[in-house]
């Protein structure tokens, strides 16, 4: 008896995440909205991060460390911002008033990122749903064709 190799199940959430990350890596964050002080502190916060904690490779982290604020992709900004938000005053060697300002700017920039990327996420979701629907229709048609051939 011959065994048929089964395709691994399609994971919609993983595919959506993959496509979203790919798209984010191609779109630039508006660097003019980032203050020099915030950027310097956010980059210095990378001293307390690893590629694993950032969700990237070593080469991607190295590139992030070398990228200036006007050339950040949306994905790079997300890594920088998420890492910065997770750091303490002690990590950043800041007093509370400076730390508070830093977090307020982080929040403002994160809201801007969300505004800029929400329509992109929706488009990717819609495209994925349409693709899945088309694939399902094709599979249904194949099943119907096999049934018809079996009856002939």
Short mmCIF file of C-alpha atoms in Angstrom, two decimals:
data_model
loop_
_atom_site.label_atom_id
_atom_site.label_comp_id
_atom_site.label_asym_id
_atom_site.label_seq_id
_atom_site.Cartn_x
_atom_site.Cartn_y
_atom_site.Cartn_z
CA UNK A 1 0.00 0.00 0.00
CA UNK A 2 1.44 3.35 -1.03
CA UNK A 3 1.38 6.15 1.54
CA UNK A 4 0.40 9.58 0.37
CA UNK A 5 2.40 12.43 1.86
CA UNK A 6 0.10 14.83 3.63
CA UNK A 7 0.62 18.57 3.32
CA UNK A 8 1.14 20.24 6.69
CA UNK A 9 -2.00 22.07 7.78
CA UNK A 10 -2.18 25.67 6.60
CA UNK A 11 -1.83 28.04 9.55
CA UNK A 12 -3.68 31.26 8.74
CA UNK A 13 -2.23 33.23 11.66
CA UNK A 14 1.34 32.30 10.74
CA UNK A 15 0.79 33.16 7.10
CA UNK A 16 -0.80 36.50 8.00
CA UNK A 17 2.11 37.31 10.31
CA UNK A 18 4.67 36.33 7.67
CA UNK A 19 3.05 38.46 4.98
CA UNK A 20 2.62 41.40 7.35
CA UNK A 21 6.30 41.29 8.36
CA UNK A 22 7.38 41.08 4.72
CA UNK A 23 5.27 44.12 3.88
CA UNK A 24 6.52 46.06 6.92
CA UNK A 25 10.11 45.50 5.87
CA UNK A 26 9.41 47.27 2.56
CA UNK A 27 7.64 50.37 3.92
CA UNK A 28 9.56 53.22 5.52
CA UNK A 29 8.67 54.75 8.89
CA UNK A 30 8.42 58.56 8.71
CA UNK A 31 11.79 59.29 10.34
CA UNK A 32 11.12 63.01 10.58
CA UNK A 33 8.58 62.21 13.32
CA UNK A 34 11.32 60.70 15.54
CA UNK A 35 13.31 63.05 17.77
CA UNK A 36 17.08 62.60 17.82
CA UNK A 37 16.98 62.03 21.59
CA UNK A 38 14.39 59.26 21.35
CA UNK A 39 16.29 57.55 18.56
CA UNK A 40 19.59 57.65 20.46
CA UNK A 41 17.98 56.18 23.59
CA UNK A 42 16.10 53.53 21.62
CA UNK A 43 19.27 52.45 19.85
CA UNK A 44 21.18 52.37 23.15
CA UNK A 45 18.41 50.16 24.57
CA UNK A 46 19.47 47.56 22.01
CA UNK A 47 22.49 46.95 24.28
CA UNK A 48 20.02 45.09 26.53
CA UNK A 49 18.50 43.01 23.71
CA UNK A 50 19.36 39.89 21.78
CA UNK A 51 18.28 38.89 18.30
CA UNK A 52 15.92 36.35 19.89
CA UNK A 53 14.26 39.00 22.07
CA UNK A 54 13.85 41.22 19.00
CA UNK A 55 12.52 38.36 16.88
CA UNK A 56 15.19 38.77 14.23
CA UNK A 57 18.47 37.33 12.98
CA UNK A 58 21.93 38.53 13.98
CA UNK A 59 22.36 40.22 10.59
CA UNK A 60 19.00 41.98 10.95
CA UNK A 61 20.02 43.25 14.41
CA UNK A 62 23.35 44.44 13.03
CA UNK A 63 21.55 46.28 10.23
CA UNK A 64 19.17 47.85 12.77
CA UNK A 65 22.14 49.13 14.78
CA UNK A 66 23.59 50.75 11.63
CA UNK A 67 20.36 52.25 10.26
CA UNK A 68 19.67 55.94 10.82
CA UNK A 69 16.23 57.17 11.84
CA UNK A 70 15.37 58.40 8.34
CA UNK A 71 15.92 54.97 6.80
CA UNK A 72 14.01 52.76 9.24
CA UNK A 73 11.50 50.36 7.81
CA UNK A 74 8.23 49.91 9.65
CA UNK A 75 9.49 46.51 10.81
CA UNK A 76 12.74 47.96 12.14
CA UNK A 77 10.85 50.71 13.94
CA UNK A 78 8.59 48.10 15.55
CA UNK A 79 11.62 46.16 16.84
CA UNK A 80 13.25 49.33 18.13
CA UNK A 81 10.09 50.65 19.77
CA UNK A 82 8.99 47.35 21.33
CA UNK A 83 12.45 46.83 22.77
CA UNK A 84 12.58 50.41 24.09
CA UNK A 85 9.20 50.00 25.81
CA UNK A 86 10.43 46.92 27.62
CA UNK A 87 13.43 48.67 29.19
CA UNK A 88 13.55 50.11 32.70
CA UNK A 89 14.88 53.48 33.84
CA UNK A 90 17.93 51.63 35.13
CA UNK A 91 18.49 49.88 31.77
CA UNK A 92 18.41 53.25 30.03
CA UNK A 93 20.30 55.06 32.81
CA UNK A 94 17.60 57.73 33.07
CA UNK A 95 15.90 59.71 35.81
CA UNK A 96 12.13 59.46 36.05
CA UNK A 97 11.29 62.75 34.30
CA UNK A 98 13.44 61.85 31.25
CA UNK A 99 12.16 58.27 31.29
CA UNK A 100 8.57 59.53 31.41
CA UNK A 101 9.17 61.80 28.38
CA UNK A 102 10.82 58.92 26.55
CA UNK A 103 7.83 56.64 27.18
CA UNK A 104 5.39 59.35 26.12
CA UNK A 105 7.24 59.77 22.82
CA UNK A 106 7.37 55.99 22.44
CA UNK A 107 3.60 55.89 22.89
CA UNK A 108 3.07 58.71 20.36
CA UNK A 109 5.29 56.99 17.79
CA UNK A 110 3.61 53.63 18.41
CA UNK A 111 0.20 55.19 17.75
CA UNK A 112 1.53 56.66 14.52
CA UNK A 113 2.88 53.21 13.54
CA UNK A 114 -0.54 51.66 14.25
CA UNK A 115 -2.30 54.31 12.16
CA UNK A 116 0.14 53.80 9.29
CA UNK A 117 -0.11 50.00 9.31
CA UNK A 118 -3.76 49.25 10.15
CA UNK A 119 -4.97 49.50 6.54
CA UNK A 120 -2.03 47.37 5.40
CA UNK A 121 -2.97 44.61 7.86
CA UNK A 122 -6.60 44.72 6.71
CA UNK A 123 -5.56 44.49 3.04
CA UNK A 124 -3.32 41.50 3.75
CA UNK A 125 -6.13 39.80 5.72
CA UNK A 126 -8.59 40.40 2.88
CA UNK A 127 -6.13 39.11 0.26
CA UNK A 128 -5.44 36.00 2.34
CA UNK A 129 -9.15 35.30 2.85
CA UNK A 130 -9.75 35.67 -0.90
CA UNK A 131 -6.85 33.33 -1.70
CA UNK A 132 -8.12 30.73 0.76
CA UNK A 133 -11.62 30.99 -0.69
CA UNK A 134 -10.27 30.50 -4.22
CA UNK A 135 -8.17 27.50 -3.14
CA UNK A 136 -11.17 25.95 -1.41
CA UNK A 137 -13.31 26.39 -4.53
CA UNK A 138 -10.61 24.74 -6.65
CA UNK A 139 -10.36 21.82 -4.21
CA UNK A 140 -14.15 21.46 -4.18
CA UNK A 141 -14.16 21.40 -7.99
CA UNK A 142 -11.45 18.72 -8.02
CA UNK A 143 -13.49 16.58 -5.62
CA UNK A 144 -16.58 16.98 -7.77
CA UNK A 145 -14.62 16.04 -10.89
CA UNK A 146 -13.26 12.88 -9.22
CA UNK A 147 -16.77 11.87 -8.18
CA UNK A 148 -18.09 12.35 -11.70
CA UNK A 149 -15.24 10.29 -13.19
CA UNK A 150 -15.84 7.50 -10.69
CA UNK A 151 -19.47 7.28 -11.76
CA UNK A 152 -18.72 7.11 -15.49
#
